[in-house]
């Protein structure tokens, strides 16, 4: 290990500013150097909490869970190379890897933590090489304002006239609770989206008894079809009444001229609708057993 590290250091030595070490100095290091105590890696004891800037983002570790909440937001960039700031929640477990999150994209409102309006207004069109990335009137998929309560692990996001909230509870080692809340003041559809990381070729199953292998075949299940939960790659997520599970929800790939993406680049998305009678959804992520 030491030799490998030394070799890596030598490879990048031209990039390191400072005087060269002479043979005598190196010999002194070898002669008098010895092993000693070192500071533990942050979070090595299973507890870590760091707030970036003035509550711009928080990273929080509690046992096997790792949470990242971001309050960075901006208007939709017109460039294909700058992703929309739309996805603000990441949830990782040391046994399954990243469960919720997966980053941002363009032309895909179902990757947004919340949306207000008609999500069909913004989408990738096959063969289109110069799309308009800014959504038309009738859809808001990035927030106007975001505030972070780092201690409570909670985000408050404003999408036009609607105020939305998401919070994360990781107080138990095998169970995380994500709570999504939204007003329904505008009369437009309001939805939350839980983006779930897929594992190509792994099995999936539902509480209702449906099962299969994740691949090219699309999935679109209502809560009545899944039953109480959907499971994949060692995790199980609850499916609230009225919600739906969709696969694959494709990104826009800026490295292909026409922006097309394959199913392997997609996400599984749990869609949570709100209305005047439903302002809150609680989603439970449970870790089942060791992943293969």
Tab-separated table of N, CA and C in Angstrom, residues 61-230:
chain	number	residue	atom	x	y	z
A	61	UNK	N	-24.564	11.869	8.972
A	61	UNK	CA	-24.440	10.423	9.107
A	61	UNK	C	-24.991	9.993	10.457
A	62	UNK	N	-25.812	8.939	10.438
A	62	UNK	CA	-26.357	8.345	11.653
A	62	UNK	C	-26.269	6.838	11.494
A	63	UNK	N	-25.246	6.229	12.103
A	63	UNK	CA	-25.045	4.794	11.946
A	63	UNK	C	-24.787	4.453	10.490
A	64	UNK	N	-25.550	3.528	9.917
A	64	UNK	CA	-25.314	3.125	8.528
A	64	UNK	C	-25.919	4.071	7.494
A	65	UNK	N	-26.694	5.055	7.942
A	65	UNK	CA	-27.342	5.979	7.016
A	65	UNK	C	-26.483	7.215	6.764
A	66	UNK	N	-26.579	7.731	5.552
A	66	UNK	CA	-25.917	8.984	5.189
A	66	UNK	C	-26.910	9.802	4.374
A	67	UNK	N	-27.176	11.017	4.823
A	67	UNK	CA	-28.166	11.888	4.187
A	67	UNK	C	-27.484	13.148	3.668
A	68	UNK	N	-27.875	13.582	2.497
A	68	UNK	CA	-27.434	14.878	1.980
A	68	UNK	C	-28.666	15.658	1.522
A	69	UNK	N	-28.819	16.862	2.049
A	69	UNK	CA	-29.880	17.772	1.623
A	69	UNK	C	-29.235	19.045	1.091
A	70	UNK	N	-29.663	19.476	-0.069
A	70	UNK	CA	-29.089	20.669	-0.691
A	70	UNK	C	-30.145	21.754	-0.812
A	71	UNK	N	-29.740	22.987	-0.532
A	71	UNK	CA	-30.624	24.134	-0.733
A	71	UNK	C	-30.175	24.991	-1.918
A	72	UNK	N	-29.182	24.522	-2.680
A	72	UNK	CA	-28.742	25.254	-3.864
A	72	UNK	C	-29.835	25.183	-4.930
A	73	UNK	N	-30.186	26.312	-5.509
A	73	UNK	CA	-31.219	26.331	-6.535
A	73	UNK	C	-30.925	27.450	-7.524
A	74	UNK	N	-31.497	27.345	-8.703
A	74	UNK	CA	-31.322	28.372	-9.725
A	74	UNK	C	-32.435	28.220	-10.749
A	75	UNK	N	-32.565	29.224	-11.595
A	75	UNK	CA	-33.505	29.113	-12.708
A	75	UNK	C	-32.980	28.076	-13.700
A	76	UNK	N	-33.805	27.684	-14.637
A	76	UNK	CA	-33.430	26.632	-15.583
A	76	UNK	C	-32.432	27.177	-16.603
A	77	UNK	N	-31.220	26.605	-16.682
A	77	UNK	CA	-30.241	27.066	-17.672
A	77	UNK	C	-30.672	26.680	-19.089
A	78	UNK	N	-30.360	27.523	-20.041
A	78	UNK	CA	-30.706	27.236	-21.431
A	78	UNK	C	-29.699	26.300	-22.091
A	79	UNK	N	-28.529	26.153	-21.481
A	79	UNK	CA	-27.480	25.301	-22.041
A	79	UNK	C	-27.757	23.831	-21.762
A	80	UNK	N	-27.474	22.978	-22.723
A	80	UNK	CA	-27.641	21.538	-22.541
A	80	UNK	C	-26.628	20.974	-21.551
A	81	UNK	N	-25.548	21.711	-21.299
A	81	UNK	CA	-24.467	21.194	-20.459
A	81	UNK	C	-24.644	21.502	-18.977
A	82	UNK	N	-25.575	22.358	-18.629
A	82	UNK	CA	-25.792	22.709	-17.220
A	82	UNK	C	-27.111	22.101	-16.772
A	83	UNK	N	-27.042	21.193	-15.829
A	83	UNK	CA	-28.224	20.460	-15.403
A	83	UNK	C	-29.176	21.346	-14.589
A	84	UNK	N	-30.450	21.013	-14.640
A	84	UNK	CA	-31.440	21.724	-13.830
A	84	UNK	C	-31.253	21.347	-12.364
A	85	UNK	N	-31.299	22.324	-11.483
A	85	UNK	CA	-31.216	22.035	-10.039
A	85	UNK	C	-32.613	21.654	-9.562
A	86	UNK	N	-32.874	20.360	-9.603
A	86	UNK	CA	-34.234	19.883	-9.393
A	86	UNK	C	-34.348	18.819	-8.309
A	87	UNK	N	-33.248	18.145	-7.979
A	87	UNK	CA	-33.283	16.991	-7.079
A	87	UNK	C	-32.456	17.332	-5.838
A	88	UNK	N	-33.091	17.379	-4.672
A	88	UNK	CA	-32.458	17.976	-3.495
A	88	UNK	C	-32.210	17.006	-2.345
A	89	UNK	N	-32.551	15.737	-2.530
A	89	UNK	CA	-32.464	14.771	-1.434
A	89	UNK	C	-31.681	13.542	-1.879
A	90	UNK	N	-30.695	13.150	-1.063
A	90	UNK	CA	-29.971	11.895	-1.291
A	90	UNK	C	-29.958	11.091	-0.002
A	91	UNK	N	-30.167	9.782	-0.139
A	91	UNK	CA	-30.193	8.876	1.011
A	91	UNK	C	-29.371	7.636	0.673
A	92	UNK	N	-28.369	7.363	1.509
A	92	UNK	CA	-27.419	6.265	1.288
A	92	UNK	C	-27.435	5.360	2.511
A	93	UNK	N	-27.346	4.049	2.282
A	93	UNK	CA	-27.171	3.089	3.379
A	93	UNK	C	-25.950	2.240	3.057
A	94	UNK	N	-25.134	1.970	4.067
A	94	UNK	CA	-23.855	1.316	3.803
A	94	UNK	C	-24.008	-0.112	3.288
A	95	UNK	N	-25.169	-0.736	3.458
A	95	UNK	CA	-25.360	-2.091	2.946
A	95	UNK	C	-25.909	-2.124	1.525
A	96	UNK	N	-26.628	-1.106	1.123
A	96	UNK	CA	-27.246	-1.114	-0.203
A	96	UNK	C	-26.672	-0.069	-1.146
A	97	UNK	N	-25.895	0.876	-0.615
A	97	UNK	CA	-25.436	1.987	-1.428
A	97	UNK	C	-26.500	3.066	-1.518
A	98	UNK	N	-26.402	3.899	-2.548
A	98	UNK	CA	-27.346	5.001	-2.709
A	98	UNK	C	-28.731	4.460	-3.037
A	99	UNK	N	-29.709	4.869	-2.267
A	99	UNK	CA	-31.087	4.413	-2.464
A	99	UNK	C	-31.915	5.506	-3.131
A	100	UNK	N	-31.906	6.702	-2.564
A	100	UNK	CA	-32.701	7.825	-3.068
A	100	UNK	C	-31.760	8.917	-3.556
A	101	UNK	N	-32.053	9.495	-4.706
A	101	UNK	CA	-31.235	10.594	-5.224
A	101	UNK	C	-30.870	10.346	-6.669
A	102	UNK	N	-29.580	10.479	-6.971
A	102	UNK	CA	-29.117	10.186	-8.319
A	102	UNK	C	-28.866	11.390	-9.188
A	103	UNK	N	-28.968	12.599	-8.615
A	103	UNK	CA	-28.550	13.769	-9.368
A	103	UNK	C	-29.642	14.402	-10.209
A	104	UNK	N	-29.214	15.271	-11.118
A	104	UNK	CA	-30.111	16.106	-11.911
A	104	UNK	C	-29.996	15.773	-13.388
A	105	UNK	N	-30.914	16.317	-14.173
A	105	UNK	CA	-30.861	16.153	-15.615
A	105	UNK	C	-31.584	17.339	-16.253
A	106	UNK	N	-32.053	17.176	-17.485
A	106	UNK	CA	-32.857	18.193	-18.158
A	106	UNK	C	-34.014	17.492	-18.872
A	107	UNK	N	-35.053	18.251	-19.139
A	107	UNK	CA	-36.225	17.748	-19.874
A	107	UNK	C	-36.891	16.559	-19.186
A	108	UNK	N	-36.735	16.460	-17.863
A	108	UNK	CA	-37.334	15.328	-17.146
A	108	UNK	C	-37.846	15.784	-15.782
A	109	UNK	N	-39.074	16.290	-15.723
A	109	UNK	CA	-39.604	16.777	-14.448
A	109	UNK	C	-39.816	15.691	-13.406
A	110	UNK	N	-39.875	14.420	-13.818
A	110	UNK	CA	-40.059	13.350	-12.831
A	110	UNK	C	-38.798	13.093	-12.015
A	111	UNK	N	-37.690	13.749	-12.351
A	111	UNK	CA	-36.499	13.697	-11.502
A	111	UNK	C	-36.513	14.827	-10.471
A	112	UNK	N	-37.528	15.678	-10.502
A	112	UNK	CA	-37.613	16.805	-9.575
A	112	UNK	C	-38.206	16.362	-8.246
A	113	UNK	N	-37.689	16.918	-7.156
A	113	UNK	CA	-38.225	16.585	-5.839
A	113	UNK	C	-39.711	16.910	-5.767
A	114	UNK	N	-40.116	18.051	-6.324
A	114	UNK	CA	-41.535	18.401	-6.451
A	114	UNK	C	-41.768	19.011	-7.825
A	115	UNK	N	-43.008	18.927	-8.294
A	115	UNK	CA	-43.433	19.654	-9.493
A	115	UNK	C	-44.811	20.248	-9.249
A	116	UNK	N	-45.059	21.352	-9.923
A	116	UNK	CA	-46.378	21.981	-9.912
A	116	UNK	C	-46.787	22.180	-11.369
A	117	UNK	N	-47.900	21.589	-11.766
A	117	UNK	CA	-48.369	21.739	-13.131
A	117	UNK	C	-48.325	20.437	-13.907
A	118	UNK	N	-48.388	20.570	-15.221
A	118	UNK	CA	-48.492	19.434	-16.136
A	118	UNK	C	-47.094	18.959	-16.536
A	119	UNK	N	-46.674	17.806	-16.026
A	119	UNK	CA	-45.314	17.319	-16.299
A	119	UNK	C	-45.123	16.913	-17.756
A	120	UNK	N	-46.196	16.691	-18.499
A	120	UNK	CA	-46.061	16.296	-19.903
A	120	UNK	C	-45.617	17.457	-20.794
A	121	UNK	N	-45.607	18.672	-20.265
A	121	UNK	CA	-45.211	19.838	-21.060
A	121	UNK	C	-43.710	19.906	-21.309
A	122	UNK	N	-42.929	19.178	-20.514
A	122	UNK	CA	-41.468	19.210	-20.660
A	122	UNK	C	-40.971	17.783	-20.801
A	123	UNK	N	-40.454	17.446	-21.986
A	123	UNK	CA	-39.989	16.082	-22.199
A	123	UNK	C	-39.042	16.023	-23.394
A	124	UNK	N	-38.252	14.978	-23.406
A	124	UNK	CA	-37.373	14.710	-24.545
A	124	UNK	C	-38.204	14.214	-25.722
A	125	UNK	N	-37.932	14.741	-26.893
A	125	UNK	CA	-38.614	14.299	-28.106
A	125	UNK	C	-37.598	13.593	-28.993
A	126	UNK	N	-37.851	12.341	-29.363
A	126	UNK	CA	-36.884	11.563	-30.144
A	126	UNK	C	-36.430	12.311	-31.395
A	127	UNK	N	-35.119	12.342	-31.583
A	127	UNK	CA	-34.540	12.956	-32.766
A	127	UNK	C	-34.316	14.449	-32.680
A	128	UNK	N	-34.816	15.093	-31.637
A	128	UNK	CA	-34.676	16.549	-31.519
A	128	UNK	C	-33.276	16.904	-31.024
A	129	UNK	N	-32.543	17.682	-31.789
A	129	UNK	CA	-31.154	18.002	-31.455
A	129	UNK	C	-30.984	19.384	-30.827
A	130	UNK	N	-31.986	20.240	-30.975
A	130	UNK	CA	-31.896	21.585	-30.394
A	130	UNK	C	-33.186	21.896	-29.631
A	131	UNK	N	-33.395	21.198	-28.534
A	131	UNK	CA	-34.644	21.396	-27.793
A	131	UNK	C	-34.638	22.703	-27.011
A	132	UNK	N	-35.819	23.139	-26.643
A	132	UNK	CA	-35.973	24.259	-25.720
A	132	UNK	C	-36.011	23.689	-24.316
A	133	UNK	N	-35.016	24.038	-23.501
A	133	UNK	CA	-34.890	23.434	-22.178
A	133	UNK	C	-35.734	24.134	-21.116
A	134	UNK	N	-36.148	25.364	-21.389
A	134	UNK	CA	-36.966	26.098	-20.419
A	134	UNK	C	-38.413	25.643	-20.555
A	135	UNK	N	-39.055	25.250	-19.460
A	135	UNK	CA	-40.424	24.745	-19.570
A	135	UNK	C	-41.404	25.849	-19.945
A	136	UNK	N	-42.475	25.494	-20.656
A	136	UNK	CA	-43.494	26.492	-20.985
A	136	UNK	C	-44.353	26.813	-19.768
A	137	UNK	N	-45.192	27.815	-19.910
A	137	UNK	CA	-46.144	28.135	-18.848
A	137	UNK	C	-47.017	26.912	-18.578
A	138	UNK	N	-47.286	26.691	-17.306
A	138	UNK	CA	-48.090	25.531	-16.940
A	138	UNK	C	-47.320	24.463	-16.211
A	139	UNK	N	-45.988	24.653	-16.071
A	139	UNK	CA	-45.167	23.693	-15.327
A	139	UNK	C	-44.058	24.422	-14.583
A	140	UNK	N	-43.893	24.088	-13.319
A	140	UNK	CA	-42.744	24.535	-12.520
A	140	UNK	C	-42.088	23.280	-11.960
A	141	UNK	N	-40.831	23.041	-12.344
A	141	UNK	CA	-40.153	21.830	-11.861
A	141	UNK	C	-38.868	22.133	-11.090
A	142	UNK	N	-38.505	23.417	-10.985
A	142	UNK	CA	-37.412	23.831	-10.106
A	142	UNK	C	-37.961	24.909	-9.173
A	143	UNK	N	-37.493	24.949	-7.925
A	143	UNK	CA	-38.074	25.890	-6.966
A	143	UNK	C	-37.576	27.317	-7.148
A	144	UNK	N	-38.411	28.259	-6.707
A	144	UNK	CA	-38.023	29.676	-6.687
A	144	UNK	C	-37.143	29.978	-5.483
A	145	UNK	N	-37.437	29.303	-4.364
A	145	UNK	CA	-36.694	29.507	-3.119
A	145	UNK	C	-36.582	28.171	-2.401
A	146	UNK	N	-35.463	28.012	-1.683
A	146	UNK	CA	-35.262	26.820	-0.853
A	146	UNK	C	-34.624	27.254	0.455
A	147	UNK	N	-35.136	26.768	1.561
A	147	UNK	CA	-34.495	27.000	2.854
A	147	UNK	C	-34.279	25.661	3.542
A	148	UNK	N	-33.182	25.570	4.269
A	148	UNK	CA	-32.777	24.326	4.919
A	148	UNK	C	-32.770	24.497	6.426
A	149	UNK	N	-33.440	23.590	7.114
A	149	UNK	CA	-33.321	23.454	8.566
A	149	UNK	C	-32.398	22.266	8.804
A	150	UNK	N	-31.113	22.554	8.989
A	150	UNK	CA	-30.105	21.495	9.038
A	150	UNK	C	-30.271	20.585	10.247
A	151	UNK	N	-30.723	21.125	11.363
A	151	UNK	CA	-30.867	20.304	12.565
A	151	UNK	C	-32.026	19.324	12.437
A	152	UNK	N	-33.083	19.745	11.787
A	152	UNK	CA	-34.253	18.876	11.611
A	152	UNK	C	-34.182	18.060	10.328
A	153	UNK	N	-33.130	18.246	9.535
A	153	UNK	CA	-33.003	17.591	8.229
A	153	UNK	C	-34.270	17.830	7.411
A	154	UNK	N	-34.574	19.097	7.188
A	154	UNK	CA	-35.807	19.460	6.504
A	154	UNK	C	-35.568	20.586	5.506
A	155	UNK	N	-36.151	20.448	4.336
A	155	UNK	CA	-36.112	21.474	3.303
A	155	UNK	C	-37.512	22.045	3.101
A	156	UNK	N	-37.579	23.357	2.930
A	156	UNK	CA	-38.818	24.021	2.539
A	156	UNK	C	-38.576	24.662	1.183
A	157	UNK	N	-39.418	24.326	0.204
A	157	UNK	CA	-39.202	24.749	-1.175
A	157	UNK	C	-40.453	25.450	-1.687
A	158	UNK	N	-40.260	26.565	-2.384
A	158	UNK	CA	-41.371	27.309	-2.968
A	158	UNK	C	-41.381	27.101	-4.475
A	159	UNK	N	-42.507	26.634	-4.993
A	159	UNK	CA	-42.714	26.457	-6.428
A	159	UNK	C	-43.895	27.346	-6.827
A	160	UNK	N	-43.594	28.578	-7.210
A	160	UNK	CA	-44.676	29.499	-7.504
A	160	UNK	C	-45.553	29.687	-6.272
A	161	UNK	N	-46.860	29.445	-6.395
A	161	UNK	CA	-47.764	29.664	-5.263
A	161	UNK	C	-47.757	28.542	-4.234
A	162	UNK	N	-47.072	27.455	-4.521
A	162	UNK	CA	-47.110	26.292	-3.635
A	162	UNK	C	-45.871	26.233	-2.747
A	163	UNK	N	-46.081	25.853	-1.485
A	163	UNK	CA	-44.972	25.614	-0.562
A	163	UNK	C	-44.895	24.123	-0.275
A	164	UNK	N	-43.702	23.577	-0.440
A	164	UNK	CA	-43.493	22.137	-0.277
A	164	UNK	C	-42.399	21.899	0.760
A	165	UNK	N	-42.485	20.752	1.421
A	165	UNK	CA	-41.476	20.395	2.415
A	165	UNK	C	-41.119	18.924	2.287
A	166	UNK	N	-39.861	18.633	2.586
A	166	UNK	CA	-39.421	17.245	2.694
A	166	UNK	C	-38.469	17.150	3.875
A	167	UNK	N	-38.653	16.131	4.694
A	167	UNK	CA	-37.778	15.910	5.845
A	167	UNK	C	-37.377	14.446	5.887
A	168	UNK	N	-36.248	14.181	6.550
A	168	UNK	CA	-35.696	12.827	6.619
A	168	UNK	C	-35.411	12.476	8.070
A	169	UNK	N	-35.849	11.293	8.481
A	169	UNK	CA	-35.597	10.775	9.828
A	169	UNK	C	-34.814	9.475	9.694
A	170	UNK	N	-33.574	9.476	10.201
A	170	UNK	CA	-32.729	8.276	10.130
A	170	UNK	C	-32.307	7.852	11.535
A	171	UNK	N	-33.228	7.937	12.466
A	171	UNK	CA	-32.920	7.604	13.859
A	171	UNK	C	-32.816	6.104	14.101
A	172	UNK	N	-33.313	5.291	13.153
A	172	UNK	CA	-33.212	3.841	13.296
A	172	UNK	C	-32.268	3.277	12.248
A	173	UNK	N	-31.442	2.269	12.573
A	173	UNK	CA	-30.428	1.788	11.636
A	173	UNK	C	-30.975	1.062	10.412
A	174	UNK	N	-32.171	0.487	10.509
A	174	UNK	CA	-32.704	-0.293	9.400
A	174	UNK	C	-33.925	0.348	8.758
A	175	UNK	N	-34.175	1.610	9.066
A	175	UNK	CA	-35.417	2.236	8.613
A	175	UNK	C	-35.229	3.752	8.538
A	176	UNK	N	-35.561	4.326	7.395
A	176	UNK	CA	-35.558	5.781	7.222
A	176	UNK	C	-36.962	6.222	6.830
A	177	UNK	N	-37.349	7.384	7.309
A	177	UNK	CA	-38.679	7.913	7.000
A	177	UNK	C	-38.517	9.253	6.287
A	178	UNK	N	-39.070	9.348	5.088
A	178	UNK	CA	-39.083	10.593	4.326
A	178	UNK	C	-40.511	11.111	4.308
A	179	UNK	N	-40.688	12.346	4.746
A	179	UNK	CA	-42.018	12.941	4.806
A	179	UNK	C	-42.102	14.085	3.803
A	180	UNK	N	-43.050	13.973	2.882
A	180	UNK	CA	-43.267	14.983	1.846
A	180	UNK	C	-44.588	15.696	2.126
A	181	UNK	N	-44.557	17.027	2.080
A	181	UNK	CA	-45.748	17.826	2.333
A	181	UNK	C	-45.870	18.911	1.266
A	182	UNK	N	-47.099	19.268	0.934
A	182	UNK	CA	-47.311	20.309	-0.073
A	182	UNK	C	-48.670	20.951	0.108
A	183	UNK	N	-48.720	22.227	-0.228
A	183	UNK	CA	-50.008	22.908	-0.308
A	183	UNK	C	-50.626	22.602	-1.671
A	184	UNK	N	-51.880	22.888	-1.813
A	184	UNK	CA	-52.559	22.751	-3.106
A	184	UNK	C	-53.427	23.986	-3.305
A	185	UNK	N	-52.752	25.117	-3.474
A	185	UNK	CA	-53.446	26.400	-3.546
A	185	UNK	C	-53.746	26.833	-4.977
A	186	UNK	N	-52.957	26.340	-5.933
A	186	UNK	CA	-53.023	26.857	-7.295
A	186	UNK	C	-54.084	26.189	-8.151
A	187	UNK	N	-54.584	25.047	-7.715
A	187	UNK	CA	-55.501	24.286	-8.551
A	187	UNK	C	-54.798	23.449	-9.593
A	188	UNK	N	-53.461	23.524	-9.652
A	188	UNK	CA	-52.685	22.709	-10.579
A	188	UNK	C	-52.228	21.423	-9.890
A	189	UNK	N	-51.886	20.391	-10.665
A	189	UNK	CA	-51.369	19.162	-10.057
A	189	UNK	C	-50.061	19.432	-9.313
A	190	UNK	N	-49.948	18.921	-8.105
A	190	UNK	CA	-48.723	19.023	-7.307
A	190	UNK	C	-48.280	17.607	-6.977
A	191	UNK	N	-47.012	17.309	-7.256
A	191	UNK	CA	-46.497	15.961	-7.027
A	191	UNK	C	-45.102	16.024	-6.420
A	192	UNK	N	-44.797	15.027	-5.609
A	192	UNK	CA	-43.420	14.776	-5.175
A	192	UNK	C	-42.917	13.558	-5.929
A	193	UNK	N	-41.598	13.498	-6.113
A	193	UNK	CA	-40.992	12.370	-6.825
A	193	UNK	C	-39.815	11.847	-6.012
A	194	UNK	N	-39.853	10.568	-5.695
A	194	UNK	CA	-38.761	9.910	-4.980
A	194	UNK	C	-37.971	9.133	-6.023
A	195	UNK	N	-36.784	9.642	-6.375
A	195	UNK	CA	-35.964	8.994	-7.402
A	195	UNK	C	-35.118	7.902	-6.755
A	196	UNK	N	-35.271	6.686	-7.258
A	196	UNK	CA	-34.641	5.503	-6.671
A	196	UNK	C	-33.607	4.938	-7.630
A	197	UNK	N	-32.449	4.574	-7.097
A	197	UNK	CA	-31.353	4.088	-7.931
A	197	UNK	C	-31.607	2.652	-8.377
A	198	UNK	N	-31.565	2.397	-9.680
A	198	UNK	CA	-31.797	1.046	-10.188
A	198	UNK	C	-30.514	0.224	-10.216
A	199	UNK	N	-30.672	-1.079	-10.160
A	199	UNK	CA	-29.552	-2.011	-10.319
A	199	UNK	C	-29.947	-3.007	-11.399
A	200	UNK	N	-29.402	-2.768	-12.571
A	200	UNK	CA	-29.762	-3.518	-13.767
A	200	UNK	C	-29.532	-5.014	-13.548
A	201	UNK	N	-30.540	-5.803	-13.842
A	201	UNK	CA	-30.431	-7.250	-13.707
A	201	UNK	C	-30.778	-7.784	-12.339
A	202	UNK	N	-30.989	-6.901	-11.359
A	202	UNK	CA	-31.422	-7.333	-10.028
A	202	UNK	C	-32.938	-7.533	-10.016
A	203	UNK	N	-33.393	-8.323	-9.087
A	203	UNK	CA	-34.820	-8.611	-8.997
A	203	UNK	C	-35.577	-7.468	-8.325
A	204	UNK	N	-36.855	-7.403	-8.595
A	204	UNK	CA	-37.767	-6.508	-7.893
A	204	UNK	C	-39.010	-7.309	-7.524
A	205	UNK	N	-39.723	-6.842	-6.534
A	205	UNK	CA	-40.957	-7.520	-6.147
A	205	UNK	C	-41.853	-6.538	-5.407
A	206	UNK	N	-43.105	-6.897	-5.281
A	206	UNK	CA	-44.072	-6.044	-4.604
A	206	UNK	C	-44.793	-6.829	-3.521
A	207	UNK	N	-45.423	-6.107	-2.627
A	207	UNK	CA	-46.178	-6.742	-1.549
A	207	UNK	C	-47.332	-7.572	-2.089
A	208	UNK	N	-47.839	-7.199	-3.284
A	208	UNK	CA	-48.963	-7.914	-3.884
A	208	UNK	C	-48.564	-9.231	-4.530
A	209	UNK	N	-47.248	-9.502	-4.631
A	209	UNK	CA	-46.783	-10.753	-5.211
A	209	UNK	C	-46.202	-10.628	-6.604
A	210	UNK	N	-46.258	-9.465	-7.204
A	210	UNK	CA	-45.618	-9.268	-8.509
A	210	UNK	C	-44.102	-9.295	-8.331
A	211	UNK	N	-43.398	-9.801	-9.340
A	211	UNK	CA	-41.943	-9.839	-9.265
A	211	UNK	C	-41.350	-9.940	-10.662
A	212	UNK	N	-40.072	-9.612	-10.759
A	212	UNK	CA	-39.398	-9.684	-12.038
A	212	UNK	C	-37.953	-9.254	-11.903
A	213	UNK	N	-37.306	-9.063	-13.046
A	213	UNK	CA	-35.913	-8.617	-13.098
A	213	UNK	C	-35.866	-7.263	-13.788
A	214	UNK	N	-35.153	-6.329	-13.202
A	214	UNK	CA	-35.102	-4.977	-13.754
A	214	UNK	C	-34.295	-4.977	-15.048
A	215	UNK	N	-34.918	-4.519	-16.112
A	215	UNK	CA	-34.262	-4.488	-17.409
A	215	UNK	C	-34.961	-3.517	-18.333
A	216	UNK	N	-35.005	-3.854	-19.616
A	216	UNK	CA	-35.594	-2.950	-20.608
A	216	UNK	C	-37.109	-2.833	-20.493
A	217	UNK	N	-37.756	-3.831	-19.918
A	217	UNK	CA	-39.219	-3.815	-19.865
A	217	UNK	C	-39.723	-2.714	-18.936
A	218	UNK	N	-40.571	-1.816	-19.433
A	218	UNK	CA	-41.091	-0.732	-18.588
A	218	UNK	C	-42.012	-1.265	-17.493
A	219	UNK	N	-42.044	-0.554	-16.375
A	219	UNK	CA	-42.951	-0.852	-15.275
A	219	UNK	C	-43.757	0.407	-14.972
A	220	UNK	N	-45.030	0.223	-14.728
A	220	UNK	CA	-45.888	1.331	-14.291
A	220	UNK	C	-46.992	0.736	-13.432
A	221	UNK	N	-46.828	0.870	-12.133
A	221	UNK	CA	-47.754	0.269	-11.186
A	221	UNK	C	-48.443	1.342	-10.350
A	222	UNK	N	-49.728	1.151	-10.117
A	222	UNK	CA	-50.441	1.966	-9.145
A	222	UNK	C	-50.237	1.364	-7.761
A	223	UNK	N	-50.630	2.100	-6.733
A	223	UNK	CA	-50.515	1.571	-5.370
A	223	UNK	C	-51.399	0.345	-5.183
A	224	UNK	N	-52.513	0.272	-5.899
A	224	UNK	CA	-53.358	-0.917	-5.819
A	224	UNK	C	-52.648	-2.130	-6.408
A	225	UNK	N	-51.813	-1.911	-7.428
A	225	UNK	CA	-51.106	-3.028	-8.063
A	225	UNK	C	-49.885	-3.479	-7.269
A	226	UNK	N	-49.211	-2.554	-6.599
A	226	UNK	CA	-48.021	-2.943	-5.828
A	226	UNK	C	-48.377	-3.486	-4.459
A	227	UNK	N	-49.483	-3.025	-3.899
A	227	UNK	CA	-49.709	-3.276	-2.483
A	227	UNK	C	-48.913	-2.270	-1.674
A	228	UNK	N	-48.553	-2.637	-0.462
A	228	UNK	CA	-47.988	-1.675	0.492
A	228	UNK	C	-46.559	-1.267	0.189
A	229	UNK	N	-45.811	-2.059	-0.623
A	229	UNK	CA	-44.406	-1.720	-0.831
A	229	UNK	C	-43.874	-2.243	-2.158
A	230	UNK	N	-42.713	-1.684	-2.546
A	230	UNK	CA	-41.934	-2.113	-3.711
A	230	UNK	C	-40.515	-2.355	-3.220
